[in-house]
C-alpha cells in the first residue's frame, strides 16, 4: 500500500435513488445515508486519515421540496446532538461549513456548540458541508479580500475560504454514478485526485472506501511537472 491521503472529501450522492430502487421514500435513503456517513468517517479516521470533509447539502439542494428539506434538517439536528460523544471519544474535531443564512438558526446553534464541545480533539477533523456552495464561498472570500483593501496572496486567500486553515483535499470521492463536482470545494480541489463510484451512497461500504484509497495510492501526482 502506497501513500494515504491526508484529507478526503466525499460527495455523498445517491440516497434518493437508493431508496427509490427499494420502493422506500427518499427520506429513508437519507436516514440510511447518515448511518453510512458515521461508519465511513470513523473507518477513514481509523485508517489514519486526518481530515474528512463531507458534502451533505448544497446551496442548490435548498430548492428541493420542503418535506425533504425538513427531513434532512431533522437528520442534521440528530447528528449534532447524538453523535458528539462518539466524536469526542475518538478525538475528532467537528467543523461545519455553509451559508448560515440558508438553514434554520437552531441548526447552526447546534453546529457551533458541537464545534465547541469537540474543539479539543487532536486525532482528526470532520468537516460537514451543509448549505454550502463552492462558488458562493469563493465569492464571499473575494468580497472579504476587497473589504481588506489590498491584494492578497494565495495563502491569504485560502484562509478567507470557509475551509481556511484546512489542507486542500488529496482525494475526492463521489458516489451515486454522476461525474461532476456539483459546486463542491471548487477552489480547494484544483489538484485533488478524483474517484467516482457507481454505488449509491447508502451502499458505499467501508471496503469500497478502502478500494478508493488503494486507487489513490497508485496515482502519480505530478502537479504539472514531468
Ligand atoms: C443525497 O443524495 C445527497 C443530498 C443532496 C442530500 P440525493 O438526495 O441527491 O440522492 P439522489 O441523487 O436523488 O439519488
Ligand atoms: C450533490 O448532489 C450535493 C450533495 C451530495 C450534497 P446533488 O444530487 O445535489 O447533485 P446534482 O444535482 O445531481 O448535480
Ligand atoms: Mg443527487
PDB file of N, CA, C and O and ligand atoms in Angstrom, residues 12-18 26 30 55-58 61 64 68 72 76 174 176 178 200-201, ligand 1:
ATOM      1  N   UNK A  12     -21.585  12.825  -1.042  1.00  0.00           N
ATOM      2  CA  UNK A  12     -22.419  11.679  -0.643  1.00  0.00           C
ATOM      3  C   UNK A  12     -23.711  11.695  -1.464  1.00  0.00           C
ATOM      4  O   UNK A  12     -24.762  12.083  -0.971  1.00  0.00           O
ATOM      5  N   UNK A  13     -23.628  11.239  -2.697  1.00  0.00           N
ATOM      6  CA  UNK A  13     -24.790  11.332  -3.587  1.00  0.00           C
ATOM      7  C   UNK A  13     -25.425   9.958  -3.809  1.00  0.00           C
ATOM      8  O   UNK A  13     -24.728   8.942  -3.829  1.00  0.00           O
ATOM      9  N   UNK A  14     -26.764   9.965  -3.993  1.00  0.00           N
ATOM     10  CA  UNK A  14     -27.456   8.736  -4.362  1.00  0.00           C
ATOM     11  C   UNK A  14     -28.429   8.202  -3.317  1.00  0.00           C
ATOM     12  O   UNK A  14     -29.009   7.135  -3.506  1.00  0.00           O
ATOM     13  N   UNK A  15     -28.643   8.956  -2.239  1.00  0.00           N
ATOM     14  CA  UNK A  15     -29.579   8.489  -1.204  1.00  0.00           C
ATOM     15  C   UNK A  15     -30.982   8.277  -1.758  1.00  0.00           C
ATOM     16  O   UNK A  15     -31.657   7.291  -1.433  1.00  0.00           O
ATOM     17  N   UNK A  16     -31.444   9.231  -2.567  1.00  0.00           N
ATOM     18  CA  UNK A  16     -32.803   9.170  -3.098  1.00  0.00           C
ATOM     19  C   UNK A  16     -32.999   7.981  -4.029  1.00  0.00           C
ATOM     20  O   UNK A  16     -33.984   7.241  -3.921  1.00  0.00           O
ATOM     21  N   UNK A  17     -32.032   7.783  -4.924  1.00  0.00           N
ATOM     22  CA  UNK A  17     -32.149   6.654  -5.873  1.00  0.00           C
ATOM     23  C   UNK A  17     -32.011   5.314  -5.157  1.00  0.00           C
ATOM     24  O   UNK A  17     -32.657   4.339  -5.515  1.00  0.00           O
ATOM     25  N   UNK A  18     -31.182   5.291  -4.119  1.00  0.00           N
ATOM     26  CA  UNK A  18     -31.040   4.060  -3.323  1.00  0.00           C
ATOM     27  C   UNK A  18     -32.402   3.673  -2.744  1.00  0.00           C
ATOM     28  O   UNK A  18     -32.813   2.518  -2.784  1.00  0.00           O
ATOM     29  N   UNK A  26     -37.746   8.782  -0.217  1.00  0.00           N
ATOM     30  CA  UNK A  26     -36.391   9.351  -0.309  1.00  0.00           C
ATOM     31  C   UNK A  26     -35.778   9.565   1.069  1.00  0.00           C
ATOM     32  O   UNK A  26     -34.571   9.368   1.265  1.00  0.00           O
ATOM     33  N   UNK A  30     -32.019   9.018   3.013  1.00  0.00           N
ATOM     34  CA  UNK A  30     -31.194   9.966   3.768  1.00  0.00           C
ATOM     35  C   UNK A  30     -30.852   9.410   5.149  1.00  0.00           C
ATOM     36  O   UNK A  30     -29.739   9.586   5.641  1.00  0.00           O
ATOM     37  N   UNK A  55     -19.944  16.318   1.961  1.00  0.00           N
ATOM     38  CA  UNK A  55     -20.923  17.217   1.353  1.00  0.00           C
ATOM     39  C   UNK A  55     -22.312  16.629   1.620  1.00  0.00           C
ATOM     40  O   UNK A  55     -22.685  15.603   1.048  1.00  0.00           O
ATOM     41  N   UNK A  56     -23.052  17.277   2.502  1.00  0.00           N
ATOM     42  CA  UNK A  56     -24.361  16.756   2.890  1.00  0.00           C
ATOM     43  C   UNK A  56     -25.515  17.559   2.299  1.00  0.00           C
ATOM     44  O   UNK A  56     -26.621  17.027   2.146  1.00  0.00           O
ATOM     45  N   UNK A  57     -25.290  18.826   1.994  1.00  0.00           N
ATOM     46  CA  UNK A  57     -26.368  19.651   1.420  1.00  0.00           C
ATOM     47  C   UNK A  57     -25.748  20.855   0.708  1.00  0.00           C
ATOM     48  O   UNK A  57     -24.988  21.606   1.327  1.00  0.00           O
ATOM     49  N   UNK A  58     -26.098  21.013  -0.563  1.00  0.00           N
ATOM     50  CA  UNK A  58     -25.553  22.138  -1.325  1.00  0.00           C
ATOM     51  C   UNK A  58     -26.525  23.316  -1.280  1.00  0.00           C
ATOM     52  O   UNK A  58     -27.697  23.153  -0.934  1.00  0.00           O
ATOM     53  N   UNK A  61     -29.362  22.451  -3.372  1.00  0.00           N
ATOM     54  CA  UNK A  61     -30.304  21.481  -2.788  1.00  0.00           C
ATOM     55  C   UNK A  61     -31.427  22.174  -2.021  1.00  0.00           C
ATOM     56  O   UNK A  61     -32.485  21.578  -1.781  1.00  0.00           O
ATOM     57  N   UNK A  64     -35.072  22.046  -3.068  1.00  0.00           N
ATOM     58  CA  UNK A  64     -35.871  20.799  -3.011  1.00  0.00           C
ATOM     59  C   UNK A  64     -37.155  21.030  -2.215  1.00  0.00           C
ATOM     60  O   UNK A  64     -37.261  22.001  -1.466  1.00  0.00           O
ATOM     61  N   UNK A  68     -38.754  17.210   2.012  1.00  0.00           N
ATOM     62  CA  UNK A  68     -37.439  16.558   2.014  1.00  0.00           C
ATOM     63  C   UNK A  68     -36.441  17.374   2.833  1.00  0.00           C
ATOM     64  O   UNK A  68     -35.650  16.819   3.609  1.00  0.00           O
ATOM     65  N   UNK A  72     -34.190  16.304   6.105  1.00  0.00           N
ATOM     66  CA  UNK A  72     -32.729  16.450   6.158  1.00  0.00           C
ATOM     67  C   UNK A  72     -32.314  17.288   7.368  1.00  0.00           C
ATOM     68  O   UNK A  72     -31.371  16.939   8.082  1.00  0.00           O
ATOM     69  N   UNK A  76     -29.783  16.379  10.468  1.00  0.00           N
ATOM     70  CA  UNK A  76     -28.627  17.184  10.917  1.00  0.00           C
ATOM     71  C   UNK A  76     -28.718  17.425  12.419  1.00  0.00           C
ATOM     72  O   UNK A  76     -27.735  17.302  13.148  1.00  0.00           O
ATOM     73  N   UNK A 174     -16.810  10.728  -5.207  1.00  0.00           N
ATOM     74  CA  UNK A 174     -18.231  10.985  -5.408  1.00  0.00           C
ATOM     75  C   UNK A 174     -18.926   9.657  -5.648  1.00  0.00           C
ATOM     76  O   UNK A 174     -18.568   8.917  -6.565  1.00  0.00           O
ATOM     77  N   UNK A 176     -22.724   7.567  -6.335  1.00  0.00           N
ATOM     78  CA  UNK A 176     -24.007   7.851  -6.992  1.00  0.00           C
ATOM     79  C   UNK A 176     -23.924   8.033  -8.500  1.00  0.00           C
ATOM     80  O   UNK A 176     -24.850   8.593  -9.095  1.00  0.00           O
ATOM     81  N   UNK A 178     -22.826   9.899 -10.832  1.00  0.00           N
ATOM     82  CA  UNK A 178     -22.612  11.129 -11.611  1.00  0.00           C
ATOM     83  C   UNK A 178     -21.141  11.507 -11.574  1.00  0.00           C
ATOM     84  O   UNK A 178     -20.459  11.264 -10.582  1.00  0.00           O
ATOM     85  N   UNK A 200     -24.608   3.878  -4.977  1.00  0.00           N
ATOM     86  CA  UNK A 200     -25.353   4.931  -4.290  1.00  0.00           C
ATOM     87  C   UNK A 200     -24.768   5.060  -2.874  1.00  0.00           C
ATOM     88  O   UNK A 200     -24.318   4.054  -2.299  1.00  0.00           O
ATOM     89  N   UNK A 201     -24.802   6.247  -2.297  1.00  0.00           N
ATOM     90  CA  UNK A 201     -24.077   6.436  -1.031  1.00  0.00           C
ATOM     91  C   UNK A 201     -24.437   5.423   0.065  1.00  0.00           C
ATOM     92  O   UNK A 201     -23.526   4.879   0.710  1.00  0.00           O
TER      93      UNK A 201
HETATM   94  C1  LIG B   1     -28.019  12.702  -1.115  1.00  0.00           C
HETATM   95  O1  LIG B   1     -28.280  12.261  -2.386  1.00  0.00           O
HETATM   96  C2  LIG B   1     -27.302  13.977  -1.006  1.00  0.00           C
HETATM   97  C3  LIG B   1     -28.176  15.155  -0.859  1.00  0.00           C
HETATM   98  C4  LIG B   1     -28.238  16.053  -1.802  1.00  0.00           C
HETATM   99  C5  LIG B   1     -28.916  15.372   0.381  1.00  0.00           C
HETATM  100  P1  LIG B   1     -29.538  12.725  -3.230  1.00  0.00           P
HETATM  101  O2  LIG B   1     -30.632  13.153  -2.356  1.00  0.00           O
HETATM  102  O3  LIG B   1     -29.079  13.726  -4.244  1.00  0.00           O
HETATM  103  O4  LIG B   1     -29.920  11.367  -3.947  1.00  0.00           O
HETATM  104  P2  LIG B   1     -30.263  11.141  -5.463  1.00  0.00           P
HETATM  105  O5  LIG B   1     -29.137  11.754  -6.269  1.00  0.00           O
HETATM  106  O6  LIG B   1     -31.546  11.818  -5.705  1.00  0.00           O
HETATM  107  O7  LIG B   1     -30.306   9.675  -5.613  1.00  0.00           O
END
